[in-house]
Structure formats: structure tokens, C-alpha cells
Amino acid sequence: MSQNIYQKPEKQSFCSESYSRFIHAVNGYYKSPETLSKAIGRALEEFAKELHLGYLSVHLDAPCNNLAPEGKHVCSEIYKADYDFHKIWSVEFVTGEEGHCTLYTAPVKGYDWSEQEKAEIHFLLENLFILFGRARMGQLLLKASTCDFMTSALNTRGMVLYGLELAEKKRLADYNALFMNLKNFKYINRNVGQTKGDEILIRYCHTLQGFLLPGEQISRPGGDNFFVLVKKERTELFLKFVQEIPITVDYEASYRTHRISANIGIYQIMPDDNIGNVMDLATVALNEVKHSGKGIDQLWYAPYMMGKIMHEKQISQLFPKVLADGEFLVYYQPKVSLETQELCGCEALARWSHDGKLVPPMDFVPVLEREGTVCNLDFYIFEKVCSDLRHWLDMGIEPVRVSVNFSQQHLRNPRLSDEILAIMQKYEIESRYIEIELTEMSETSNHDAMLAFLQKMRDYGICTSIDDFGTGFSSLNMLREFHMDIIKLDKSFVDKIASLPDCTSDKIVIQNIVQMVQDLQLEIISEGVETKEQANFLRKIQCNMAQGYLFDRPLPHDEFEQRLLGNRTYHV
């Protein structure tokens, strides 16, 4: 409604100054219809006498929506003096959200309003309706700015405001903070579709809300992440509750139950903490859970975690400069034919020489992988390899085929194949000397890009291999769909051979993988071979190749060059 709330009838019996004071007193109480009702009631104490007003109440019925799933229903007695029940009359208005606002009023007992006074009262009620409309809109806007539209939980801003409120009351330290990320939800979402995936998220959030007590609070920062404030004495109970929550949805005319679990970072809130710091440190703990590689899904924050974060940020900041300065070196780890025991290839590995020390790959590769800058390192190493191959060929040294690791993130680059070929052409390297090694896919989002890349490599006669086979999203699907040349068996498969008294089941699994790969007319290599027992077993089941410390550690350029120049047979 566009009517000006300060507009008055040309003729009026009530005092303009009193009316202005009344409007001024109630103007600004827009947090909710309830707070506005109280403000109007207080302001009417004086103004009602001039109106001969004995009674005023409001009934608001607003329909449900995403921001107000249960709608809005207000029945508030605003002002009450000595009035005649039989003289109550009402005015009904339709709200902007297709609801209804009805204002009930009556004169004081023994008084009858004239027609002019009724017009003035109606004018007042219209203005009050506008004020209630603003209060309702203000309430919805506040909720829209502080709540997650889909689940009706708080959003990040809402949680920050709630945390500030707790801190003002000196009660924030009564809680522990938990940052949660659902496990494998992207696969569930992909299998059931986004609509059903959203339904699962909503039901999961409502399940958590149903467990929380008054004062405890949940927010959804976005995606499949949730942040929860739980009373300290109930934290362990909550952690046990969320270990696995069954969520059932109707999918294609049948009900399907998904058991949802989460990675959780937990922070014990201290008296001097603020909500921003609390959320950051719970996030640090969650980051440690997701990247620790220890198979742990719940961790309490500890100071060392922040140290790791700072170390990772330092690596991130240093990377562009040290790459430009040539601090990354190429080491070559030999690959050995298990049939002839001769050197038959090698893998190029990145090593970082910084301040006279070698930085372990696990210190920097995962950081670069998460940031996507690993792609720059991969191409740097690839060009170094091509340069070394050109050097050996020019010296009359016959090199072996070199496998170079490329992150799955490269598959987002539509010019990946062209850029690889351009570097090979720059150094005049034949395709028989190059093997492109991709890590087994941990998800299926790059499926089409992987197929296209492998086809392009095959067209140019470049060998391709899949690293860490057996650890990714679906190993059998990879064998069936992706036409690569070599499968690289993950080190974890052979680790137990000769290290456990009974490793029969492990041997059966390895033997069948080798047989299956060879039936598909592919080659297979096992990495991490460190004992004679492992090598003998792999040779017995006719695994093609092996690499590992039993034969050679990764060698710097000059040492590997001597290996190429010397005896290429390993006697183990």
C-alpha cells in the first residue's frame, strides 16, 4: 500500500500535535508485529483519550513460505480501557503476501463515535495496518538476511549475530562449536538428483534441529556444511548422535534410505573467544579431519593445526617465486621389468630444494593440489623431462620411457593435449619416450574430459597410465570405460605381503587384479616394492613391472644418467 502514513483527513477532531507524537512514538518499531503492538499500546495511553478509544486489537494471519514455514499468526490486544463489547467493529486488510490483517476497535463505554470520528478512526487503522505491514516486512527481511532459505536454519550472518548476542550475555563459553561437512554427499546428490539431494539436506538439518535444546543453534554456511553450537555438557552426546543418521526419501516410486555421516571439527570455546574466531578454529579442525589421511572423522582443535595452516599459506605464497627461480628438481625413479630384471622405464618426481634442504613432497603437493597451482608444477616438471630427454639423445644416450604425473585438475583445461604436444615438439621428443600418468579419479565429474584426453593421446601414440589404482571412486568402471595402456597398482596392495603372517586374501586380490588387467591386454606395474618376497610374488603372478626401494630410490638427474650409461640390469 502506497498511502502516506502522515496524511490526515482535512477535517479532524483529534489534536494534530498528539497524533504526530503518537506516530513518532511507534515509528521505527519494525522488528516484528509483536514489538510494534507493544509500542502502539504504550503510545495510546495518552492519545486514546482524545479519540475516546476504549479498545484496540490486531489479528494477523500470514500464509506459510520458505522463510516462515509455519506462517505468521498474531492475536494481540493492544489497548483496553472501559469499553462496550457490543460496539466493537472491525476493519480487514489484505496483506502483500495474501494474508489478512484485521483490526478490532471500540469507543469507551457510554460514548458513540460520530461519522466524522469513525472516518478518523478508520484513517488511524489504515496507518496502523501500514505500520504492521512494515513490521512484517522488516521481520521477513531480517530473516532473509540471517537464515538459509532452503533449510530455514541460520546462515553465517545469522550465526554471527547469535554468537554476538551470546557473547554480550557472557554465555558463549557455555558452548562448543562444531563445523560439519557431510561425507560423500556429492555422490548421493549425483545419484538421486539435485531436487532429492536438497530434500535430503533439509531432512538432515531438521533432524539435527530436533536434537538441539533451546539455546543451542545450527547454521548452514552453504552446500553440505553445517555449523552447530552445542552446550558443552551435551557435546559428546551430539557427536554420538550424528555418527550416522538415516534419511529416507521417495525416489522413483520407492523409498530409499541414505545413511548420512559427517566429518566434524570441534572447538572448545574459551571465555575470551569471539564468534568469528570460534568459527575459524572449528573450520581449521575440520580441515585437519578432511586432509589428515588417518581415517578419522571427528577431531578437536589443537594449536598444531593452526601451525599447519600457516605453513600451507607460506608454501602457497612462496610457490610462484620458487618455481620461477628453478628450485624444483626432477628425480627419476627406475621401473624394472620383472621378467628380465632390466630397467624399462622411470617415473619423474618433483623435489623441492629450498635453503639447501629437500622439502618432502607431502609438505607441498597436497597444498598445491587443493589450490590448483599443481598444474603449473606439472608442466614445469614435464618441460624439464623433455629437456633432459633431448640432452640424453643429443649425447647418444638411449633413454627409457619417462612417466610424468598430471593432476586430474588438468582435465578442466580443454587445451591440455595441445599444450603437452607443443612442449614435446619444442624439444623434438618422440611419443615413445613419454608416458602421461593420471591419478585414479576420485569422482566422476571429469568423465567426458578423461575420455577425450585419452583418445587424443592414443591418436598421437603417447602412452597413458592410471596411478594409485584401487583407491579411487570406482576402479572397475575405470577399467571398463577408460582405454589407457598401463595400470599402476597402489602401494597399499603389496604392503602387507611378507609383513603379515597370513596375507592370503591380499595375494588373491592382487593376483586377480593382475589377471584381469592382462586379460584386457593392458600392462600392470606395482609401486612400493621393497622386499624380495614382494618381488618374487609379483613375478610369479606375471605382473609386468615394479618400482620401489628394492630396486632404486628416486635418483637425481646425474645419478640416473649414470644408470642409463651403466649396467641396466638389477640383481635382486
Coordinates of C-alpha atoms in Angstrom, one line a residue:
M1 CA 0.0 0.0 0.0
S2 CA 1.4 3.4 -1.0
Q3 CA -0.6 5.6 1.3
N4 CA 1.4 8.1 3.3
I5 CA 1.1 7.3 7.0
Y6 CA 1.4 11.0 7.8
Q7 CA -1.6 12.0 5.6
K8 CA -4.7 13.1 7.7
P9 CA -8.3 13.9 6.8
E10 CA -8.9 17.6 6.0
K11 CA -11.3 17.8 9.0
Q12 CA -10.3 16.1 12.2
S13 CA -11.3 16.4 15.8
F14 CA -8.2 14.9 17.4
C15 CA -5.2 17.1 18.1
S16 CA -2.6 17.1 15.3
E17 CA 0.2 17.5 17.8
S18 CA -0.9 14.4 19.7
Y19 CA -1.2 12.4 16.5
S20 CA 2.3 13.4 15.5
R21 CA 3.6 12.4 18.9
F22 CA 1.8 9.1 18.6
I23 CA 3.2 8.4 15.1
H24 CA 6.7 9.4 16.3
A25 CA 6.4 7.1 19.3
V26 CA 5.6 4.0 17.2
N27 CA 7.7 4.8 14.2
G28 CA 10.7 2.5 13.9
Y29 CA 9.4 -0.5 15.9
Y30 CA 9.7 -2.8 12.8
K31 CA 11.5 -5.8 14.3
S32 CA 8.2 -7.7 14.5
P33 CA 4.4 -7.2 14.7
E34 CA 4.7 -8.2 18.4
T35 CA 7.2 -5.4 19.3
L36 CA 5.1 -2.9 17.3
S37 CA 1.9 -3.9 19.2
K38 CA 3.6 -3.2 22.5
A39 CA 4.9 0.2 21.2
I40 CA 1.4 1.2 20.0
G41 CA -0.1 0.1 23.3
R42 CA 2.3 2.4 25.2
A43 CA 1.7 5.3 22.9
L44 CA -2.0 5.1 23.0
E45 CA -2.1 5.7 26.8
E46 CA -2.3 9.4 26.2
F47 CA -3.7 9.6 22.7
A48 CA -6.7 7.3 23.3
K49 CA -8.4 9.8 25.5
E50 CA -8.7 12.3 22.6
L51 CA -10.1 9.5 20.4
H52 CA -12.5 8.2 23.1
L53 CA -10.9 4.9 22.3
G54 CA -11.7 2.0 24.7
Y55 CA -10.4 -1.0 22.8
L56 CA -7.9 -1.9 20.0
S57 CA -6.6 -5.3 19.0
V58 CA -4.9 -6.8 15.9
H59 CA -5.3 -10.3 14.3
L60 CA -2.7 -11.1 11.7
D61 CA -2.8 -14.3 9.6
A62 CA 0.0 -14.7 7.1
P63 CA 0.5 -17.7 4.9
C64 CA 3.5 -20.0 5.2
N65 CA 6.6 -19.6 2.9
N66 CA 10.2 -20.7 2.9
L67 CA 11.2 -18.0 5.4
A68 CA 8.2 -18.8 7.6
P69 CA 7.3 -22.4 7.2
E70 CA 4.5 -22.2 9.8
G71 CA 3.2 -18.8 8.6
K72 CA 2.6 -16.0 11.0
H73 CA -0.3 -15.7 13.4
V74 CA -0.6 -12.8 15.8
C75 CA -3.6 -12.1 18.0
S76 CA -2.7 -9.2 20.2
E77 CA -4.8 -7.0 22.5
I78 CA -3.1 -3.6 22.0
Y79 CA -5.2 -1.3 24.2
K80 CA -8.0 -1.9 26.6
A81 CA -10.0 0.5 28.8
D82 CA -13.6 0.6 29.9
Y83 CA -15.5 -0.2 26.7
D84 CA -18.8 -1.7 25.4
F85 CA -18.3 -5.2 24.0
H86 CA -21.3 -4.7 21.7
K87 CA -19.9 -1.7 20.0
I88 CA -16.7 -3.4 18.6
W89 CA -16.3 -3.0 14.9
S90 CA -13.5 -4.3 12.6
V91 CA -11.6 -3.3 9.5
E92 CA -10.0 -6.1 7.5
F93 CA -7.0 -5.5 5.1
V94 CA -5.3 -7.9 2.7
T95 CA -1.5 -8.1 3.1
G96 CA 1.1 -8.1 0.4
E97 CA 1.7 -11.8 1.0
E98 CA -2.0 -12.6 0.5
G99 CA -2.7 -12.8 4.2
H100 CA -5.2 -10.9 6.3
C101 CA -4.8 -8.3 9.0
T102 CA -7.9 -7.4 11.0
L103 CA -8.0 -4.5 13.4
Y104 CA -10.8 -4.5 16.1
T105 CA -11.8 -1.3 17.9
A106 CA -14.5 0.2 20.1
P107 CA -15.1 3.5 21.9
V108 CA -15.1 3.9 25.6
K109 CA -18.2 2.8 27.4
G110 CA -21.1 5.3 27.1
Y111 CA -19.7 7.1 24.0
D112 CA -20.7 6.8 20.4
W113 CA -18.4 7.9 17.6
S114 CA -19.8 10.3 15.1
E115 CA -19.4 9.5 11.4
Q116 CA -16.5 12.0 11.2
E117 CA -14.8 10.3 14.2
K118 CA -15.3 6.9 12.6
A119 CA -13.6 8.2 9.5
E120 CA -10.7 9.4 11.6
I121 CA -10.5 6.1 13.4
H122 CA -10.6 4.3 10.1
F123 CA -7.7 6.6 8.9
L124 CA -5.8 5.7 12.1
L125 CA -6.4 1.9 11.5
E126 CA -5.2 2.2 7.9
N127 CA -2.0 3.8 9.2
L128 CA -1.6 1.1 11.8
F129 CA -2.1 -1.5 9.1
I130 CA 0.7 0.1 7.1
L131 CA 2.9 0.0 10.2
F132 CA 2.1 -3.6 10.8
G133 CA 2.9 -4.4 7.1
R134 CA 6.3 -2.7 7.5
A135 CA 6.9 -4.6 10.7
R136 CA 6.1 -7.9 9.0
M137 CA 8.3 -7.0 6.0
G138 CA 11.1 -6.0 8.3
Q139 CA 10.8 -9.3 10.1
L140 CA 10.9 -11.2 6.8
L141 CA 13.9 -9.2 5.6
L142 CA 15.8 -9.8 8.8
K143 CA 15.1 -13.5 8.5
A144 CA 16.0 -13.5 4.8
S145 CA 19.4 -11.9 5.7
T146 CA 20.1 -14.2 8.6
C147 CA 18.5 -17.6 7.6
D148 CA 19.3 -20.2 5.0
F149 CA 16.4 -20.1 2.5
M150 CA 16.4 -23.8 1.8
T151 CA 16.6 -25.4 5.3
S152 CA 15.4 -22.4 7.4
A153 CA 18.5 -22.8 9.6
L154 CA 20.6 -19.7 10.3
N155 CA 23.1 -18.7 7.7
T156 CA 26.6 -17.5 8.5
R157 CA 25.4 -13.9 9.2
G158 CA 22.6 -15.2 11.5
M159 CA 25.1 -17.4 13.4
V160 CA 27.5 -14.4 13.9
L161 CA 24.6 -12.3 15.2
Y162 CA 23.5 -15.1 17.5
G163 CA 27.1 -15.5 18.7
L164 CA 27.5 -11.8 19.4
E165 CA 24.3 -11.9 21.4
L166 CA 25.6 -14.9 23.5
A167 CA 28.9 -13.1 24.0
E168 CA 27.2 -9.9 25.3
K169 CA 25.4 -12.1 27.8
K170 CA 28.8 -13.8 28.7
R171 CA 27.3 -17.2 27.7
L172 CA 29.2 -18.0 24.5
A173 CA 31.7 -20.1 26.5
D174 CA 28.9 -22.4 27.7
Y175 CA 29.0 -24.0 24.2
N176 CA 31.3 -26.0 22.0
A177 CA 31.5 -25.2 18.3
L178 CA 31.2 -28.0 15.6
F179 CA 31.9 -27.5 11.9
M180 CA 30.4 -30.3 9.9
N181 CA 30.8 -31.5 6.3
L182 CA 28.7 -34.4 5.1
K183 CA 30.7 -37.4 3.8
N184 CA 30.3 -38.3 0.1
F185 CA 27.2 -36.1 -0.3
K186 CA 28.1 -35.1 -3.8
Y187 CA 27.8 -38.8 -4.9
I188 CA 24.4 -39.0 -3.2
N189 CA 23.4 -35.8 -4.9
R190 CA 24.5 -37.1 -8.3
N191 CA 22.7 -40.4 -7.9
V192 CA 19.3 -39.0 -6.7
G193 CA 19.4 -35.6 -8.5
Q194 CA 19.6 -32.1 -7.1
T195 CA 15.9 -31.9 -6.0
K196 CA 16.0 -35.1 -4.0
G197 CA 19.5 -34.1 -2.8
D198 CA 18.1 -30.9 -1.4
E199 CA 15.3 -32.8 0.2
I200 CA 17.9 -35.0 2.0
L201 CA 19.8 -31.9 3.2
I202 CA 16.6 -30.3 4.5
R203 CA 15.6 -33.5 6.4
Y204 CA 19.1 -33.9 7.8
C205 CA 19.1 -30.3 9.0
H206 CA 15.6 -30.7 10.6
T207 CA 16.8 -33.9 12.3
L208 CA 19.7 -32.0 13.9
Q209 CA 17.4 -29.2 14.9
G210 CA 15.1 -31.7 16.6
F211 CA 18.0 -33.0 18.7
L212 CA 19.1 -29.5 19.8
L213 CA 17.8 -27.9 23.0
P214 CA 16.7 -24.3 23.4
G215 CA 19.8 -22.0 23.2
E216 CA 21.7 -24.5 21.0
Q217 CA 21.8 -23.4 17.4
I218 CA 22.6 -24.6 13.9
S219 CA 23.6 -22.7 10.7
R220 CA 24.2 -23.8 7.2
P221 CA 27.1 -21.8 5.7
G222 CA 26.3 -23.4 2.3
G223 CA 26.5 -26.6 0.4
D224 CA 26.6 -29.7 2.6
N225 CA 28.3 -27.8 5.5
F226 CA 26.7 -27.1 8.9
F227 CA 27.9 -25.1 11.9
V228 CA 26.5 -26.0 15.3
L229 CA 26.7 -24.5 18.8
V230 CA 26.1 -27.3 21.4
K231 CA 26.2 -27.0 25.2
K232 CA 29.5 -28.3 26.5
E233 CA 27.9 -31.0 28.6
R234 CA 25.9 -32.3 25.6
T235 CA 28.8 -32.3 23.1
E236 CA 29.7 -36.0 23.3
L237 CA 26.1 -36.9 23.1
F238 CA 25.7 -34.9 20.0
L239 CA 28.8 -36.4 18.4
K240 CA 27.4 -39.8 19.0
F241 CA 24.0 -38.9 17.6
V242 CA 25.5 -37.6 14.3
Q243 CA 27.7 -40.6 13.6
E244 CA 25.1 -42.0 11.3
I245 CA 21.7 -40.6 10.6
P246 CA 19.3 -42.5 8.3
I247 CA 17.4 -40.2 5.9
T248 CA 14.6 -41.8 3.8
V249 CA 13.3 -40.2 0.6
D250 CA 10.8 -41.2 -2.0
Y251 CA 12.8 -41.9 -5.2
E252 CA 11.3 -43.2 -8.4
A253 CA 8.2 -44.6 -6.6
S254 CA 10.2 -46.4 -4.0
Y255 CA 11.7 -45.3 -0.7
R256 CA 15.5 -45.2 -0.4
T257 CA 17.4 -44.7 2.9
H258 CA 20.7 -42.9 2.9
R259 CA 22.8 -43.1 6.0
I260 CA 24.5 -39.7 6.4
S261 CA 27.6 -39.2 8.4
A262 CA 29.9 -36.2 8.6
N263 CA 33.4 -35.1 9.1
I264 CA 33.4 -32.8 12.1
G265 CA 35.9 -30.2 13.5
I266 CA 35.2 -29.4 17.1
Y267 CA 36.4 -26.3 19.1
Q268 CA 36.1 -25.8 22.8
I269 CA 35.0 -22.2 23.2
M270 CA 37.0 -20.2 25.8
P271 CA 35.7 -17.2 27.8
D272 CA 37.7 -14.6 25.7
D273 CA 36.7 -16.0 22.3
N274 CA 34.6 -14.2 19.8
I275 CA 32.2 -15.9 17.4
G276 CA 34.4 -15.1 14.4
N277 CA 37.4 -16.7 16.0
V278 CA 35.3 -19.7 17.1
M279 CA 34.1 -20.4 13.6
D280 CA 37.6 -20.0 12.1
L281 CA 39.1 -22.5 14.6
A282 CA 36.3 -25.1 14.2
T283 CA 37.0 -24.8 10.4
V284 CA 40.7 -25.4 11.0
A285 CA 39.8 -28.6 12.9
L286 CA 37.5 -29.7 10.1
N287 CA 40.3 -29.1 7.6
E288 CA 42.6 -31.3 9.6
V289 CA 39.9 -34.1 9.6
K290 CA 39.5 -34.0 5.9
H291 CA 43.2 -33.9 5.0
S292 CA 44.8 -35.9 7.8
G293 CA 44.6 -39.2 5.8
K294 CA 44.1 -41.0 9.1
G295 CA 40.6 -42.2 8.5
I296 CA 39.3 -40.1 11.5
D297 CA 36.0 -38.2 11.1
Q298 CA 36.0 -36.2 14.4
L299 CA 38.8 -34.1 15.7
W300 CA 39.1 -31.4 18.5
Y301 CA 41.0 -28.3 17.6
A302 CA 44.6 -28.3 18.8
P303 CA 47.2 -25.4 18.3
Y304 CA 49.4 -27.5 16.0
M305 CA 46.6 -27.4 13.4
M306 CA 46.9 -23.7 13.1
G307 CA 50.6 -24.2 12.6
K308 CA 49.9 -26.4 9.7
I309 CA 47.6 -23.9 8.2
M310 CA 50.2 -21.2 8.4
H311 CA 52.8 -23.5 6.9
E312 CA 50.5 -24.2 4.0
K313 CA 49.9 -20.5 3.5
Q314 CA 53.6 -19.9 3.4
I315 CA 54.1 -22.6 0.8
S316 CA 51.2 -21.0 -1.3
Q317 CA 52.9 -17.6 -1.1
L318 CA 56.4 -18.9 -1.9
F319 CA 55.4 -21.2 -4.8
P320 CA 55.3 -18.7 -7.7
K321 CA 58.7 -17.3 -6.8
V322 CA 60.5 -20.6 -6.2
L323 CA 59.0 -22.0 -9.4
A324 CA 60.4 -19.1 -11.3
D325 CA 63.7 -19.4 -9.5
G326 CA 64.0 -23.1 -10.6
E327 CA 64.0 -24.5 -7.0
F328 CA 62.1 -27.6 -8.2
L329 CA 64.2 -30.5 -9.4
V330 CA 63.3 -33.7 -11.3
Y331 CA 64.2 -37.0 -9.7
Y332 CA 63.8 -40.2 -11.6
Q333 CA 62.7 -43.5 -10.0
P334 CA 63.5 -46.5 -12.2
K335 CA 60.9 -49.1 -13.3
V336 CA 62.1 -52.6 -13.7
S337 CA 60.8 -55.5 -15.9
L338 CA 60.1 -58.4 -13.5
E339 CA 60.7 -60.9 -16.3
T340 CA 64.1 -59.6 -17.4
Q341 CA 65.0 -57.5 -14.3
E342 CA 66.2 -54.8 -16.7
L343 CA 65.5 -51.1 -16.5
C344 CA 62.4 -50.5 -18.7
G345 CA 61.3 -47.0 -17.7
C346 CA 61.2 -44.4 -14.9
E347 CA 58.9 -42.0 -13.2
A348 CA 59.7 -38.3 -13.0
L349 CA 59.1 -37.0 -9.4
A350 CA 59.1 -33.4 -8.3
R351 CA 61.5 -32.5 -5.5
W352 CA 61.8 -29.0 -3.9
S353 CA 65.3 -27.8 -2.9
H354 CA 64.8 -24.9 -0.6
D355 CA 67.5 -23.2 1.6
G356 CA 69.8 -26.2 1.0
K357 CA 67.3 -28.8 2.1
L358 CA 64.8 -31.0 0.2
V359 CA 61.2 -30.3 1.2
P360 CA 59.2 -33.6 1.3
P361 CA 56.6 -33.8 -1.5
M362 CA 53.8 -34.4 1.1
D363 CA 54.6 -31.0 2.5
F364 CA 53.8 -29.1 -0.7
V365 CA 52.0 -31.3 -3.3
P366 CA 48.7 -31.6 -1.3
V367 CA 48.7 -27.8 -0.8
L368 CA 49.2 -27.1 -4.5
E369 CA 46.7 -29.8 -5.4
R370 CA 44.0 -28.1 -3.3
E371 CA 44.8 -24.7 -4.7
G372 CA 45.0 -25.9 -8.3
T373 CA 48.5 -24.5 -8.8
V374 CA 49.8 -28.0 -9.0
C375 CA 49.0 -27.7 -12.7
N376 CA 51.8 -25.2 -13.1
L377 CA 54.2 -27.5 -11.3
D378 CA 53.2 -30.5 -13.5
F379 CA 54.0 -28.6 -16.7
Y380 CA 57.3 -27.3 -15.2
I381 CA 58.3 -30.9 -14.5
F382 CA 57.1 -32.1 -17.9
E383 CA 59.2 -29.5 -19.7
K384 CA 62.2 -30.4 -17.5
V385 CA 61.8 -34.0 -18.5
C386 CA 61.6 -33.2 -22.2
S387 CA 64.7 -31.0 -21.8
D388 CA 66.6 -33.9 -20.1
L389 CA 65.5 -36.4 -22.8
R390 CA 66.7 -34.0 -25.5
H391 CA 70.0 -33.7 -23.7
W392 CA 70.4 -37.5 -23.4
L393 CA 69.5 -38.1 -27.0
D394 CA 72.0 -35.5 -28.2
M395 CA 74.7 -37.2 -26.1
G396 CA 73.9 -40.5 -27.8
I397 CA 72.3 -42.0 -24.6
E398 CA 69.3 -44.1 -25.3
P399 CA 66.7 -43.1 -22.6
V400 CA 63.8 -45.1 -21.3
R401 CA 60.2 -44.1 -21.4
V402 CA 59.5 -41.5 -18.7
S403 CA 56.2 -41.2 -17.0
V404 CA 55.1 -37.7 -15.8
N405 CA 52.4 -37.1 -13.3
F406 CA 49.5 -34.9 -14.3
S407 CA 46.8 -33.9 -11.8
Q408 CA 43.1 -34.7 -12.6
Q409 CA 42.6 -30.9 -12.4
H410 CA 44.2 -30.6 -15.8
L411 CA 41.1 -32.2 -17.3
R412 CA 39.4 -28.9 -16.8
N413 CA 41.8 -27.4 -19.4
P414 CA 40.4 -28.0 -22.9
R415 CA 43.9 -27.4 -24.4
L416 CA 45.7 -29.9 -22.2
S417 CA 46.6 -32.3 -25.1
D418 CA 47.7 -29.4 -27.3
E419 CA 50.0 -28.0 -24.6
I420 CA 51.6 -31.4 -24.0
L421 CA 52.2 -31.9 -27.7
A422 CA 53.6 -28.4 -28.1
I423 CA 56.3 -29.0 -25.4
M424 CA 57.2 -32.3 -27.0
Q425 CA 57.5 -30.7 -30.4
K426 CA 59.6 -27.9 -28.9
Y427 CA 62.2 -30.4 -27.8
E428 CA 61.6 -32.8 -30.7
I429 CA 60.7 -35.7 -28.4
E430 CA 59.2 -38.8 -29.9
S431 CA 56.0 -40.2 -28.3
R432 CA 57.6 -43.5 -27.5
Y433 CA 59.7 -41.7 -24.8
I434 CA 56.7 -40.2 -22.9
E435 CA 54.1 -41.7 -20.6
I436 CA 51.3 -39.4 -19.2
E437 CA 50.3 -40.6 -15.7
L438 CA 47.0 -39.6 -14.2
T439 CA 45.8 -40.3 -10.7
E440 CA 42.8 -42.5 -10.5
M441 CA 39.6 -40.4 -10.5
S442 CA 38.2 -39.8 -7.0
E443 CA 34.9 -38.6 -8.7
T444 CA 33.1 -38.8 -12.0
S445 CA 32.8 -35.2 -12.9
N446 CA 35.7 -35.3 -15.3
H447 CA 34.4 -38.4 -17.1
D448 CA 34.0 -37.0 -20.6
A449 CA 37.1 -34.9 -20.4
M450 CA 39.1 -38.0 -19.4
L451 CA 37.7 -40.0 -22.4
A452 CA 38.6 -37.2 -24.8
F453 CA 42.1 -36.8 -23.4
L454 CA 43.0 -40.5 -23.5
Q455 CA 41.7 -40.6 -27.1
K456 CA 43.9 -37.7 -28.1
M457 CA 47.0 -39.3 -26.5
R458 CA 46.2 -42.5 -28.3
D459 CA 45.9 -40.7 -31.6
Y460 CA 49.5 -39.4 -31.1
G461 CA 50.9 -42.7 -29.9
I462 CA 51.6 -41.4 -26.4
C463 CA 51.3 -44.0 -23.6
T464 CA 48.9 -43.3 -20.7
S465 CA 48.7 -44.8 -17.3
I466 CA 46.5 -44.6 -14.2
D467 CA 48.3 -44.1 -10.9
D468 CA 47.1 -45.3 -7.5
F469 CA 44.7 -47.9 -9.0
G470 CA 42.3 -49.3 -6.4
T471 CA 42.0 -46.2 -4.3
G472 CA 39.6 -44.1 -6.3
F473 CA 35.9 -43.7 -7.0
S474 CA 35.2 -46.9 -9.0
S475 CA 38.2 -48.9 -10.2
L476 CA 36.3 -51.4 -12.2
N477 CA 34.4 -48.7 -14.0
M478 CA 37.7 -47.1 -14.9
L479 CA 39.0 -50.4 -16.4
R480 CA 35.7 -50.8 -18.4
E481 CA 35.4 -47.3 -19.7
F482 CA 38.8 -45.7 -20.0
H483 CA 41.3 -47.1 -22.5
M484 CA 44.7 -46.5 -21.0
D485 CA 47.8 -48.5 -21.6
I486 CA 49.2 -49.2 -18.1
I487 CA 47.6 -49.7 -14.7
K488 CA 49.7 -48.8 -11.7
L489 CA 48.8 -50.8 -8.6
D490 CA 48.7 -48.7 -5.5
K491 CA 51.4 -49.4 -2.9
S492 CA 48.9 -50.3 -0.3
F493 CA 48.1 -53.6 -2.0
V494 CA 51.7 -55.0 -1.7
D495 CA 52.5 -53.5 1.7
K496 CA 51.0 -56.5 3.6
I497 CA 52.8 -59.2 1.6
A498 CA 55.6 -60.7 3.8
S499 CA 54.8 -58.2 6.6
L500 CA 51.8 -60.2 7.9
P501 CA 51.8 -63.9 8.9
D502 CA 48.7 -64.5 6.9
C503 CA 48.2 -62.4 3.8
T504 CA 46.4 -64.9 1.6
S505 CA 43.4 -62.7 0.9
D506 CA 45.7 -59.8 -0.2
K507 CA 47.6 -62.1 -2.5
I508 CA 44.3 -63.4 -4.0
V509 CA 43.1 -59.8 -4.7
I510 CA 46.4 -58.8 -6.3
Q511 CA 46.6 -61.9 -8.4
N512 CA 43.1 -61.4 -9.7
I513 CA 43.7 -57.7 -10.5
V514 CA 46.8 -58.6 -12.4
Q515 CA 44.9 -61.3 -14.3
M516 CA 42.0 -59.0 -15.1
V517 CA 44.3 -56.2 -16.4
Q518 CA 46.2 -58.6 -18.6
D519 CA 43.0 -60.1 -20.0
L520 CA 42.2 -56.6 -21.1
Q521 CA 45.6 -56.5 -22.9
L522 CA 47.0 -53.8 -20.6
E523 CA 50.3 -53.7 -18.8
I524 CA 50.5 -53.5 -15.0
I525 CA 53.1 -52.2 -12.7
S526 CA 53.3 -52.4 -8.9
E527 CA 54.7 -49.5 -6.9
G528 CA 56.2 -49.6 -3.5
V529 CA 58.1 -52.9 -3.9
E530 CA 60.6 -53.1 -1.0
T531 CA 61.2 -56.8 -0.3
K532 CA 62.3 -59.8 -2.3
E533 CA 59.2 -61.6 -1.1
Q534 CA 57.1 -59.0 -2.8
A535 CA 59.1 -59.0 -6.0
N536 CA 59.0 -62.9 -6.2
F537 CA 55.3 -63.0 -5.6
L538 CA 54.7 -60.3 -8.3
R539 CA 57.0 -62.2 -10.7
K540 CA 55.1 -65.4 -10.0
I541 CA 51.7 -64.0 -10.9
Q542 CA 53.3 -62.4 -14.0
C543 CA 53.0 -58.7 -13.0
N544 CA 54.8 -56.9 -15.8
M545 CA 56.8 -54.2 -13.9
A546 CA 57.7 -52.9 -10.5
Q547 CA 59.3 -49.9 -8.9
G548 CA 60.4 -49.4 -5.3
Y549 CA 63.3 -49.1 -3.0
L550 CA 64.2 -52.8 -3.6
F551 CA 65.5 -51.7 -7.0
D552 CA 66.2 -48.0 -6.6
R553 CA 65.2 -44.9 -4.7
P554 CA 64.3 -41.8 -6.8
L555 CA 67.6 -40.6 -8.3
P556 CA 68.7 -37.0 -9.1
H557 CA 69.4 -36.3 -12.7
D558 CA 73.2 -37.0 -12.7
E559 CA 72.8 -40.3 -10.8
F560 CA 70.0 -41.5 -13.1
E561 CA 72.2 -40.6 -16.1
Q562 CA 74.9 -42.9 -14.8
R563 CA 72.3 -45.6 -14.5
L564 CA 71.4 -45.1 -18.2
L565 CA 75.1 -45.2 -19.1
G566 CA 75.9 -48.3 -16.9
N567 CA 74.5 -51.7 -16.3
R568 CA 70.7 -51.6 -16.7
T569 CA 70.1 -55.0 -15.1
Y570 CA 69.1 -55.3 -11.4
H571 CA 70.2 -58.4 -9.5
V572 CA 67.9 -58.9 -6.5

